[in-house]
Coordinates of N, CA and C in Angstrom, one line a residue:
V1306 N 148.5 20.9 51.8 CA 148.3 21.7 51.3 C 149.3 22.8 51.1
V1307 N 150.3 22.6 49.7 CA 151.5 24.1 50.3 C 150.7 24.3 49.5
L1308 N 150.8 26.4 49.7 CA 150.3 26.9 48.6 C 150.5 28.4 48.8
R1309 N 151.9 29.1 47.3 CA 152.9 30.1 47.6 C 152.0 30.8 46.8
D1310 N 151.9 32.4 47.1 CA 151.1 33.0 46.6 C 152.8 33.4 44.8
L1311 N 151.8 33.3 43.8 CA 152.8 33.9 42.8 C 152.3 35.2 42.0
T1312 N 151.4 35.9 42.8 CA 150.4 37.0 42.2 C 151.6 37.8 41.5
D1313 N 152.9 38.6 42.4 CA 153.0 39.3 41.7 C 155.0 38.4 40.7
Y1314 N 154.1 37.6 40.1 CA 155.3 37.2 39.4 C 153.9 37.4 38.2
I1315 N 152.7 37.4 37.8 CA 152.2 37.0 36.4 C 152.3 38.5 35.8
A1316 N 152.6 39.6 36.5 CA 152.1 40.7 35.5 C 153.8 40.9 35.1
P1317 N 154.5 40.6 35.0 CA 155.8 40.7 34.8 C 156.2 39.4 33.3
A1318 N 155.6 38.8 33.6 CA 154.9 37.6 33.0 C 154.4 37.7 31.3
L1319 N 153.4 38.9 32.0 CA 153.1 39.2 30.6 C 153.3 40.3 30.1
E1320 N 154.2 40.1 30.2 CA 155.3 41.9 29.8 C 156.3 41.4 29.2
H1321 N 157.2 40.1 29.6 CA 157.6 39.9 29.0 C 157.2 39.1 27.8
Y1322 N 156.0 38.3 28.0 CA 155.7 37.8 26.3 C 155.3 39.2 25.5
K1323 N 154.7 39.8 25.5 CA 154.2 41.0 24.9 C 155.7 41.9 24.2
R1324 N 157.0 41.8 24.7 CA 158.4 41.9 24.9 C 158.4 41.6 23.7
L1325 N 158.2 39.9 23.9 CA 158.7 39.0 22.5 C 158.0 38.4 21.7
G1326 N 156.7 39.7 21.8 CA 156.0 38.9 20.0 C 154.9 37.9 20.4
E1327 N 155.0 37.3 21.4 CA 154.2 36.4 21.3 C 152.6 36.1 21.5
D1328 N 152.4 34.9 20.3 CA 150.9 34.7 20.3 C 150.4 33.9 20.9
F1329 N 149.3 34.1 21.3 CA 148.9 32.3 21.9 C 147.0 31.6 20.9
N1330 N 147.2 30.3 20.7 CA 145.9 30.3 21.2 C 144.8 30.2 21.4
C1331 N 144.7 29.7 23.2 CA 144.6 29.6 24.2 C 145.0 30.1 25.0
I1332 N 144.1 30.9 26.5 CA 145.0 31.1 27.3 C 143.1 30.7 28.5
Y1333 N 143.8 30.1 29.7 CA 143.6 29.3 29.9 C 143.8 28.8 31.8
S1334 N 142.7 29.2 32.2 CA 142.7 30.0 33.5 C 141.9 28.6 34.9
G1335 N 142.5 28.5 35.4 CA 142.0 27.2 36.5 C 142.0 28.3 37.9
F1336 N 142.2 27.3 38.5 CA 142.6 27.7 40.0 C 143.1 29.2 41.1
L1337 N 143.1 30.2 41.1 CA 143.7 31.3 41.5 C 142.7 31.4 42.8
A1338 N 144.2 32.2 43.6 CA 144.2 32.8 45.2 C 143.3 33.9 45.1
S1339 N 144.0 34.6 45.0 CA 143.7 35.7 44.8 C 142.9 37.0 44.5
I1340 N 142.4 38.3 44.3 CA 141.8 38.8 43.3 C 142.7 39.8 42.6
G1341 N 143.8 39.7 43.2 CA 144.8 40.4 41.8 C 145.2 39.3 40.8
Q1342 N 144.4 37.8 41.1 CA 144.6 37.2 39.6 C 144.5 37.2 39.4
I1343 N 143.1 37.2 39.7 CA 141.8 37.9 38.9 C 142.2 38.8 38.2
D1344 N 142.8 39.8 38.5 CA 142.8 41.7 37.4 C 143.8 40.5 36.7
H1345 N 144.8 40.6 37.5 CA 145.9 40.1 36.1 C 145.6 39.0 35.1
C1346 N 144.6 37.9 34.9 CA 143.7 36.7 34.0 C 143.0 37.8 32.9
L1347 N 142.1 38.2 33.3 CA 141.3 39.6 33.1 C 143.1 40.7 32.1
E1348 N 144.1 40.5 32.6 CA 144.7 41.7 31.4 C 145.2 40.3 30.8
F1349 N 145.4 39.3 31.0 CA 145.9 38.4 30.2 C 144.4 38.5 29.1
F1350 N 143.9 38.3 29.0 CA 142.5 38.1 27.9 C 142.1 39.5 27.3
A1351 N 142.7 40.8 27.4 CA 142.1 41.2 27.1 C 143.6 42.3 25.9
N1352 N 145.4 41.6 25.9 CA 145.3 41.4 25.6 C 146.2 40.6 24.6
Y1353 N 145.3 39.3 24.6 CA 145.2 38.2 23.6 C 143.5 38.6 23.1
P1354 N 143.2 38.9 22.3 CA 141.6 38.9 22.2 C 141.2 38.0 21.4
N1355 N 142.5 37.8 20.7 CA 142.4 36.2 19.0 C 141.3 34.8 20.0
A1356 N 142.6 35.0 21.5 CA 142.9 34.1 22.0 C 141.4 33.0 22.2
L1357 N 141.3 31.7 22.4 CA 140.0 30.9 22.4 C 140.8 31.3 24.5
K1358 N 139.6 31.6 25.0 CA 139.8 31.9 26.7 C 138.4 31.0 27.9
V1359 N 139.5 29.9 28.4 CA 139.1 29.3 29.4 C 139.2 29.1 30.3
V1360 N 137.5 29.6 30.9 CA 137.7 29.4 32.6 C 137.1 27.9 33.6
D1361 N 138.6 27.9 34.4 CA 137.9 26.0 35.4 C 138.1 27.0 36.3
P1362 N 136.7 27.1 36.9 CA 136.6 28.6 38.4 C 136.6 27.9 39.5
V1363 N 137.8 27.6 39.8 CA 138.5 26.1 40.4 C 137.8 27.2 42.2
M1364 N 136.6 27.0 43.0 CA 136.3 27.1 44.1 C 135.8 26.3 45.3
G1365 N 135.6 25.1 45.0 CA 135.2 24.3 45.3 C 135.0 22.8 44.7
D1366 N 133.6 21.3 45.8 CA 133.9 20.6 44.9 C 133.2 20.1 46.1
H1367 N 132.7 18.2 46.3 CA 131.5 18.1 46.9 C 130.5 19.1 47.6
G1368 N 130.0 19.7 47.8 CA 129.2 20.6 48.4 C 129.9 21.6 48.7
K1369 N 130.9 22.1 49.2 CA 131.2 22.8 49.7 C 132.3 23.8 48.9
A1370 N 132.9 24.4 49.6 CA 133.3 26.3 49.3 C 135.5 26.1 49.6
Y1371 N 136.2 25.8 48.4 CA 137.9 26.0 49.3 C 137.7 26.5 51.0
K1372 N 138.8 26.9 51.0 CA 139.7 27.1 52.0 C 139.6 29.2 51.7
T1373 N 140.1 28.5 50.6 CA 140.9 30.0 50.6 C 139.4 31.1 49.3
F1374 N 138.4 30.6 49.8 CA 137.6 31.1 48.6 C 136.9 31.9 49.3
T1375 N 136.3 33.4 49.3 CA 135.7 33.9 49.5 C 134.3 34.7 48.7
K1376 N 132.9 35.2 49.3 CA 132.3 35.9 48.2 C 132.6 36.4 47.6
E1377 N 133.6 38.2 47.8 CA 134.0 38.6 46.6 C 134.9 37.8 45.4
L1378 N 135.8 36.2 45.8 CA 136.4 36.3 44.7 C 135.1 35.8 44.4
C1379 N 134.2 34.8 44.7 CA 133.5 34.0 43.6 C 132.7 35.0 42.8
S1380 N 132.9 36.4 43.9 CA 131.7 37.6 42.9 C 133.2 37.7 41.8
R1381 N 134.0 38.0 42.0 CA 135.3 38.0 40.6 C 135.4 37.6 39.4
M1382 N 134.8 35.7 40.1 CA 135.2 35.0 39.4 C 134.4 35.4 38.2
G1383 N 132.7 35.8 38.9 CA 131.9 35.9 37.6 C 132.3 36.5 35.8
E1384 N 133.7 37.2 36.9 CA 133.3 38.3 35.3 C 134.9 37.5 34.2
L1385 N 135.3 36.3 35.4 CA 136.2 36.2 34.4 C 135.1 35.2 33.2
V1386 N 134.2 34.6 34.2 CA 133.3 34.4 33.9 C 132.6 34.3 31.7
A1387 N 132.1 35.7 33.1 CA 131.1 36.3 31.4 C 131.9 37.1 30.4
I1388 N 133.1 36.5 29.8 CA 134.0 36.9 28.9 C 135.0 35.7 28.2
A1389 N 134.7 34.5 29.0 CA 135.1 33.5 28.8 C 134.5 32.1 27.1
D1390 N 135.1 32.0 26.7 CA 134.3 31.3 25.9 C 133.8 30.0 26.3
I1391 N 135.0 29.1 27.0 CA 134.6 28.0 27.4 C 134.7 27.9 29.2
I1392 N 133.7 27.2 30.0 CA 133.9 27.4 31.8 C 133.8 25.6 31.3
T1393 N 134.8 25.4 32.8 CA 134.4 23.9 33.3 C 134.1 23.9 34.7
P1394 N 133.7 24.2 35.5 CA 132.5 24.0 36.2 C 131.8 22.6 36.6
N1395 N 132.8 21.4 38.1 CA 131.6 21.9 37.9 C 131.2 21.5 38.9
T1396 N 129.2 20.3 39.7 CA 127.9 20.7 40.1 C 128.7 21.4 40.7
T1397 N 129.6 22.1 41.6 CA 129.5 22.9 43.8 C 130.1 24.1 43.2
E1398 N 130.3 23.8 42.3 CA 131.4 25.5 41.2 C 129.5 25.9 40.5
A1399 N 129.5 25.0 39.9 CA 127.6 26.0 38.5 C 127.1 26.4 39.8
A1400 N 126.7 25.8 41.6 CA 126.0 26.0 42.2 C 126.1 27.2 43.0
M1401 N 127.8 27.3 43.5 CA 128.4 29.2 43.5 C 128.2 29.9 42.8
L1402 N 128.5 29.8 41.3 CA 128.4 30.9 39.6 C 126.8 31.1 39.9
L1403 N 125.4 29.7 40.3 CA 124.4 30.8 40.2 C 123.6 32.0 41.3
G1404 N 124.0 31.2 41.9 CA 123.5 31.1 43.5 C 122.6 29.8 43.7
E1405 N 122.9 29.1 43.7 CA 122.3 28.3 43.8 C 122.8 27.2 44.8
K1406 N 121.6 26.5 46.2 CA 122.0 25.5 47.1 C 123.0 24.1 46.8
S1407 N 124.3 23.6 47.3 CA 124.7 23.3 46.5 C 124.6 21.7 48.0
D1408 N 123.3 21.8 48.4 CA 123.6 19.9 49.2 C 122.4 19.3 48.8
D1409 N 122.1 20.4 47.4 CA 120.6 18.8 46.2 C 122.0 18.6 45.0
M1410 N 122.6 17.9 44.6 CA 123.2 17.1 43.6 C 122.4 16.6 42.5
E1411 N 121.8 15.9 42.8 CA 121.0 15.4 42.1 C 119.8 15.6 40.9
F1412 N 120.0 15.6 39.8 CA 119.9 16.5 38.3 C 118.9 15.1 38.5
S1413 N 117.5 16.8 37.4 CA 116.5 15.8 36.5 C 117.8 16.4 35.0
T1414 N 117.2 15.6 34.1 CA 117.5 16.6 33.1 C 116.9 18.1 32.7
Q1415 N 115.8 18.3 32.8 CA 115.2 19.3 32.8 C 116.2 20.9 33.7
K1416 N 116.6 19.8 35.1 CA 117.5 20.8 36.1 C 118.6 21.4 35.2
V1417 N 119.4 20.1 34.9 CA 120.6 20.7 34.1 C 120.9 21.5 33.8
K1418 N 119.8 21.3 31.6 CA 119.8 21.8 30.9 C 119.3 22.8 31.2
S1419 N 119.0 23.3 32.3 CA 118.1 24.7 32.6 C 119.9 25.4 33.9
W1420 N 120.4 24.9 34.3 CA 121.8 25.2 34.9 C 122.5 25.5 33.5
L1421 N 122.2 24.7 32.4 CA 123.7 25.1 31.2 C 123.2 25.9 30.7
V1422 N 122.1 26.8 30.4 CA 121.6 27.4 29.7 C 122.0 28.9 31.0
R1423 N 121.2 28.5 31.4 CA 121.5 29.3 33.2 C 123.2 30.5 32.5
L1424 N 124.2 29.1 33.1 CA 125.8 29.6 33.2 C 125.7 30.2 31.2
A1425 N 125.3 30.0 30.4 CA 126.0 30.3 29.4 C 124.7 31.5 29.2
E1426 N 124.2 31.6 30.2 CA 123.6 32.9 29.8 C 124.7 34.4 30.3
K1427 N 125.3 34.3 31.5 CA 126.4 35.5 31.7 C 127.6 35.1 30.6
G1428 N 127.7 34.2 29.9 CA 128.6 35.1 28.5 C 129.1 34.1 28.0
P1429 N 129.4 32.8 29.3 CA 130.3 31.5 27.5 C 129.5 31.1 26.7
K1430 N 130.4 30.9 25.6 CA 129.6 30.2 25.0 C 129.5 28.6 24.7
I1431 N 130.5 27.4 25.3 CA 130.5 26.4 25.2 C 130.7 26.7 26.9
I1432 N 129.6 25.7 28.2 CA 129.3 24.9 29.6 C 130.1 24.1 29.2
V1433 N 131.0 22.9 30.0 CA 130.6 21.8 30.4 C 130.9 21.7 32.3
I1434 N 129.3 20.6 32.0 CA 129.2 20.8 33.7 C 129.7 19.5 34.2
T1435 N 130.6 19.4 34.7 CA 131.3 17.9 35.2 C 130.8 17.2 36.1
S1436 N 131.0 16.4 36.9 CA 131.2 14.8 38.1 C 129.3 15.7 37.9
V1437 N 128.2 14.6 37.5 CA 127.1 15.3 37.6 C 126.3 14.1 38.1
D1438 N 125.2 14.2 38.6 CA 124.8 13.1 39.8 C 123.7 13.1 38.9
L1439 N 122.7 11.9 37.5 CA 121.8 12.3 37.3 C 120.7 11.6 38.0
A1440 N 119.1 11.8 38.0 CA 117.9 11.5 38.5 C 117.8 9.4 39.1
D1441 N 118.4 9.2 37.2 CA 118.9 8.3 36.9 C 119.4 6.7 37.4
G1442 N 119.9 8.3 38.6 CA 121.5 6.6 39.1 C 122.5 7.0 37.9
S1443 N 122.8 7.9 37.0 CA 123.6 7.4 35.9 C 124.9 9.2 36.1
K1444 N 126.3 8.6 36.5 CA 126.7 9.7 36.8 C 127.6 10.3 34.8
C1445 N 127.3 10.9 34.9 CA 128.3 11.4 34.0 C 128.6 13.3 33.8
N1446 N 129.4 13.7 32.7 CA 129.8 14.9 32.2 C 128.7 15.4 31.3
V1447 N 128.6 16.5 31.4 CA 127.4 17.3 30.8 C 127.6 19.3 30.1
G1448 N 127.3 19.3 28.4 CA 127.8 19.8 27.9 C 127.2 21.0 27.1
Y1449 N 127.1 22.1 27.1 CA 125.9 23.0 25.8 C 126.9 23.8 25.3
D1450 N 127.0 23.9 23.7 CA 127.1 24.4 22.5 C 126.0 25.7 22.3
K1451 N 126.0 26.8 23.1 CA 125.0 27.8 22.9 C 125.1 28.3 21.6
Q1452 N 126.2 28.0 20.9 CA 125.9 28.5 19.0 C 124.6 27.5 18.1
H1453 N 124.8 26.1 18.7 CA 124.1 24.9 17.8 C 122.7 25.1 19.4
S1454 N 122.8 25.2 19.7 CA 121.5 25.0 21.0 C 121.6 23.7 21.3
T1455 N 123.2 22.7 21.6 CA 122.8 21.5 21.6 C 123.8 21.0 23.1
F1456 N 122.5 19.9 23.0 CA 123.0 19.8 24.7 C 124.2 17.9 24.8
W1457 N 124.8 17.6 25.8 CA 125.8 16.6 25.4 C 126.3 16.1 26.7
K1458 N 125.8 14.7 26.8 CA 126.5 14.1 28.7 C 126.9 12.5 27.9
V1459 N 127.4 12.6 28.6 CA 129.2 11.4 28.1 C 128.7 11.3 29.8
P1460 N 128.5 9.5 29.7 CA 128.6 9.1 31.3 C 129.7 8.1 31.3
Y1461 N 130.2 7.9 32.7 CA 131.6 7.5 33.3 C 130.7 6.3 34.0
E1462 N 132.0 5.5 34.2 CA 131.4 4.4 35.5 C 133.0 5.2 36.5
Y1463 N 132.1 5.2 37.8 CA 131.8 5.9 38.8 C 132.9 5.2 39.7
I1464 N 134.4 5.4 40.4 CA 135.5 4.5 40.9 C 135.4 5.5 42.5
S1465 N 135.1 4.2 43.3 CA 135.3 5.6 44.5 C 135.9 5.7 45.2
V1466 N 137.0 6.8 45.4 CA 138.4 7.0 45.5 C 138.4 9.2 44.6
N1467 N 139.3 9.6 45.3 CA 138.8 10.8 45.3 C 140.7 11.4 45.1
Y1468 N 141.3 11.6 44.1 CA 142.4 12.0 43.3 C 142.6 13.5 43.5
P1469 N 143.1 13.8 43.4 CA 143.5 15.6 43.6 C 143.4 16.0 42.3
G1470 N 143.7 16.5 41.2 CA 144.3 17.3 40.2 C 142.7 17.0 38.7
T1471 N 142.2 16.1 39.3 CA 141.6 15.5 38.1 C 140.8 16.4 37.3
G1472 N 139.6 17.5 38.1 CA 139.2 18.2 37.1 C 140.7 19.1 36.0
D1473 N 141.6 19.7 36.6 CA 142.5 19.5 35.4 C 142.7 19.0 34.6
I1474 N 143.2 18.1 34.3 CA 143.2 17.0 34.2 C 141.8 17.1 32.8
F1475 N 140.6 17.3 33.1 CA 140.0 16.9 32.2 C 139.7 17.4 31.1
S1476 N 139.5 19.1 32.1 CA 139.5 20.3 31.6 C 141.5 20.8 30.5
S1477 N 142.2 20.3 30.8 CA 143.2 20.3 29.7 C 143.1 19.8 28.2
V1478 N 142.2 18.5 28.8 CA 142.8 17.1 27.7 C 141.4 17.3 26.7
L1479 N 140.2 18.3 27.5 CA 138.6 18.8 26.7 C 139.0 19.5 26.2
V1480 N 140.4 20.8 26.3 CA 140.5 21.8 25.6 C 141.7 21.5 24.3
G1481 N 142.6 20.8 24.7 CA 143.7 20.2 23.3 C 142.6 19.7 22.0
S1482 N 141.4 19.2 22.5 CA 140.9 17.9 21.5 C 140.4 19.0 20.6
I1483 N 139.6 19.8 21.7 CA 138.8 21.3 20.9 C 140.2 22.1 20.1
L1484 N 141.0 22.3 20.5 CA 142.1 23.4 20.1 C 142.0 22.4 18.4
K1485 N 142.0 21.0 18.2 CA 142.7 20.1 17.7 C 141.5 20.1 16.2
G1486 N 140.7 20.6 16.2 CA 139.5 20.5 16.0 C 138.7 19.7 16.1
D1487 N 137.8 19.0 17.5 CA 137.1 18.3 17.6 C 135.8 19.7 18.2
S1488 N 134.4 17.7 17.7 CA 134.2 18.8 18.7 C 133.6 18.6 19.8
L1489 N 132.3 19.9 20.0 CA 132.1 18.9 21.4 C 131.8 17.6 22.0
P1490 N 130.5 18.0 21.3 CA 131.1 16.2 22.1 C 132.2 14.9 21.5
I1491 N 133.0 15.1 21.3 CA 133.7 14.2 20.6 C 135.1 14.4 22.0
A1492 N 135.6 16.3 22.2 CA 136.4 17.0 23.0 C 135.6 15.8 24.6
M1493 N 135.1 16.3 24.3 CA 134.4 15.8 26.1 C 134.3 14.0 26.2
N1494 N 133.8 13.7 25.3 CA 134.3 12.3 25.1 C 135.5 11.5 25.3
R1495 N 136.8 12.3 24.8 CA 138.5 12.3 24.7 C 138.9 12.7 26.5
A1496 N 138.4 13.5 26.8 CA 138.6 14.2 28.5 C 137.9 13.0 29.5
T1497 N 136.1 12.5 28.9 CA 135.9 11.7 29.8 C 136.9 10.1 30.0
S1498 N 136.9 10.1 28.9 CA 137.7 8.4 28.7 C 139.0 8.4 29.0
F1499 N 139.8 9.4 28.6 CA 141.3 9.5 29.5 C 141.3 9.4 30.8
L1500 N 140.3 10.9 31.5 CA 140.3 10.8 32.7 C 139.7 9.3 33.2
E1501 N 139.0 9.1 32.7 CA 138.0 6.8 34.0 C 139.5 6.9 33.2
L1502 N 140.5 5.7 31.9 CA 141.6 5.2 32.3 C 142.2 5.6 33.4
A1503 N 142.7 6.7 32.9 CA 144.0 7.3 34.3 C 143.2 7.0 36.1
I1504 N 142.1 6.8 35.5 CA 141.7 6.9 37.7 C 142.5 5.6 38.0
K1505 N 141.3 4.8 37.0 CA 140.6 3.4 36.7 C 142.4 2.3 37.0
T1506 N 143.7 3.2 36.1 CA 144.6 2.7 36.6 C 145.4 2.6 38.0
T1507 N 145.5 3.6 37.9 CA 145.7 4.3 39.9 C 145.6 3.6 40.3
Y1508 N 143.8 3.5 40.6 CA 143.4 2.6 41.6 C 143.8 1.2 41.3
S1509 N 143.9 0.6 40.0 CA 144.5 -1.2 40.4 C 146.0 -0.4 41.2
Y1510 N 146.5 -0.3 40.9 CA 147.9 -0.2 41.9 C 147.8 0.2 43.8
S1511 N 146.2 1.0 44.4 CA 146.0 0.8 45.1 C 147.4 2.1 45.6
S1512 N 147.1 2.8 45.0 CA 148.2 3.7 45.7 C 147.7 5.3 46.2
E1513 N 149.2 6.1 46.6 CA 147.6 6.5 48.1 C 147.0 7.8 47.0
P1514 N 146.0 8.1 47.6 CA 144.9 8.8 46.6 C 145.9 10.8 46.6
R1515 N 146.2 10.8 47.5 CA 146.9 12.2 48.0 C 147.7 13.1 46.8
N1516 N 148.6 11.4 45.6 CA 149.4 11.6 44.7 C 149.3 12.1 43.8
G1517 N 147.5 11.8 43.7 CA 147.2 12.0 42.4 C 147.2 10.8 41.1
V1518 N 146.3 10.9 40.0 CA 146.7 10.3 39.2 C 147.4 9.8 38.5
M1519 N 148.1 8.4 37.6 CA 149.4 7.7 37.6 C 148.5 8.7 35.4
L1520 N 149.1 10.0 35.8 CA 149.0 10.4 34.6 C 149.5 10.4 33.4
E1521 N 151.3 9.9 33.6 CA 152.3 9.7 32.5 C 152.4 8.3 32.0
G1522 N 151.0 7.2 32.2 CA 151.1 5.6 32.1 C 150.4 5.8 30.8
C1523 N 149.7 6.3 30.8 CA 148.0 6.7 30.2 C 148.5 6.9 29.0
L1524 N 149.0 8.6 28.6 CA 149.7 9.7 28.1 C 150.0 8.5 26.5
S1525 N 150.3 7.8 26.0 CA 150.0 7.3 25.0 C 148.6 6.9 25.2
W1526 N 147.9 6.5 25.5 CA 146.4 6.9 24.5 C 145.8 7.6 23.7
L1527 N 146.1 8.6 24.3 CA 145.4 9.9 23.3 C 146.4 9.7 22.5
I1528 N 147.8 9.6 22.1 CA 148.1 10.0 20.5 C 147.4 8.9 20.2
Q1529 N 146.8 7.0 20.0 CA 146.1 6.7 19.3 C 145.2 6.7 18.6
N1530 N 144.9 6.0 18.7 CA 143.4 5.9 18.2 C 142.8 5.0 18.7
P1531 N 142.2 5.5 20.1 CA 141.5 5.1 21.3 C 140.0 5.1 21.2
T1532 N 139.8 3.8 22.1 CA 137.8 3.4 22.2 C 137.6 4.5 22.5
L1533 N 136.5 5.4 22.4 CA 136.0 6.2 23.3 C 134.4 5.7 23.4
R1534 N 134.4 6.0 24.8 CA 132.9 6.5 25.3 C 131.3 6.5 24.4
E1535 N 130.5 6.5 24.8 CA 129.2 6.7 23.7 C 128.7 8.6 24.6
Y1536 N 129.6 8.9 23.7 CA 128.4 9.9 24.2 C 127.5 10.4 23.3
E1537 N 126.0 11.3 23.8 CA 124.3 11.1 24.0 C 124.0 12.8 23.8
T1538 N 123.3 12.8 22.6 CA 122.5 14.3 23.4 C 122.0 13.9 24.9
L1539 N 121.7 15.0 25.1 CA 121.5 15.3 26.9 C 119.0 16.2 26.4

């Protein structure tokens, strides 16, 4: 992985947007490589208080933190989570935010609902945890709408291959769906269904996993009237 530090670019970008009088419906943070970048994200959120604030707390996966992450960075990520409207951690990141061990990632319904509520207590209104292994053997994405006290799950068919960037795709489709007026379960459903389609399409071509999913060839699905996966209350 090639990493280029663009921390010094963020503040000038914000000032440029302010000079132009730009406004935003949504501000969405993803992978952050430094404390400075978290500071700049907080500044972005503060300057656009009416924008939907989305935080994908990218910190780790498969039970391990990424090499770029430190305890301090994880702690500071909590500041972004506290002011976010929506967060989209995977199970590893949810465990890190809650101070839980990440070596036992099999979830009963009671456990996953408890985690969702505890994350909501940190500030965000909507929490979606991805890649959840339920004790009944099913795999799903789960969500909690704090305002309406509703829990949702959308199951998916697991394909035994790992592609980079799938979490970014899921969160982007989820947020886009919510911004156009879809409810949380419909948005979760659309994001889960699209990502499953993209993964299955890519897998069928036996392409190099490091190249990610064949996103472009599946985009037309999003603007059609797609058949969605089932969703249900958790």
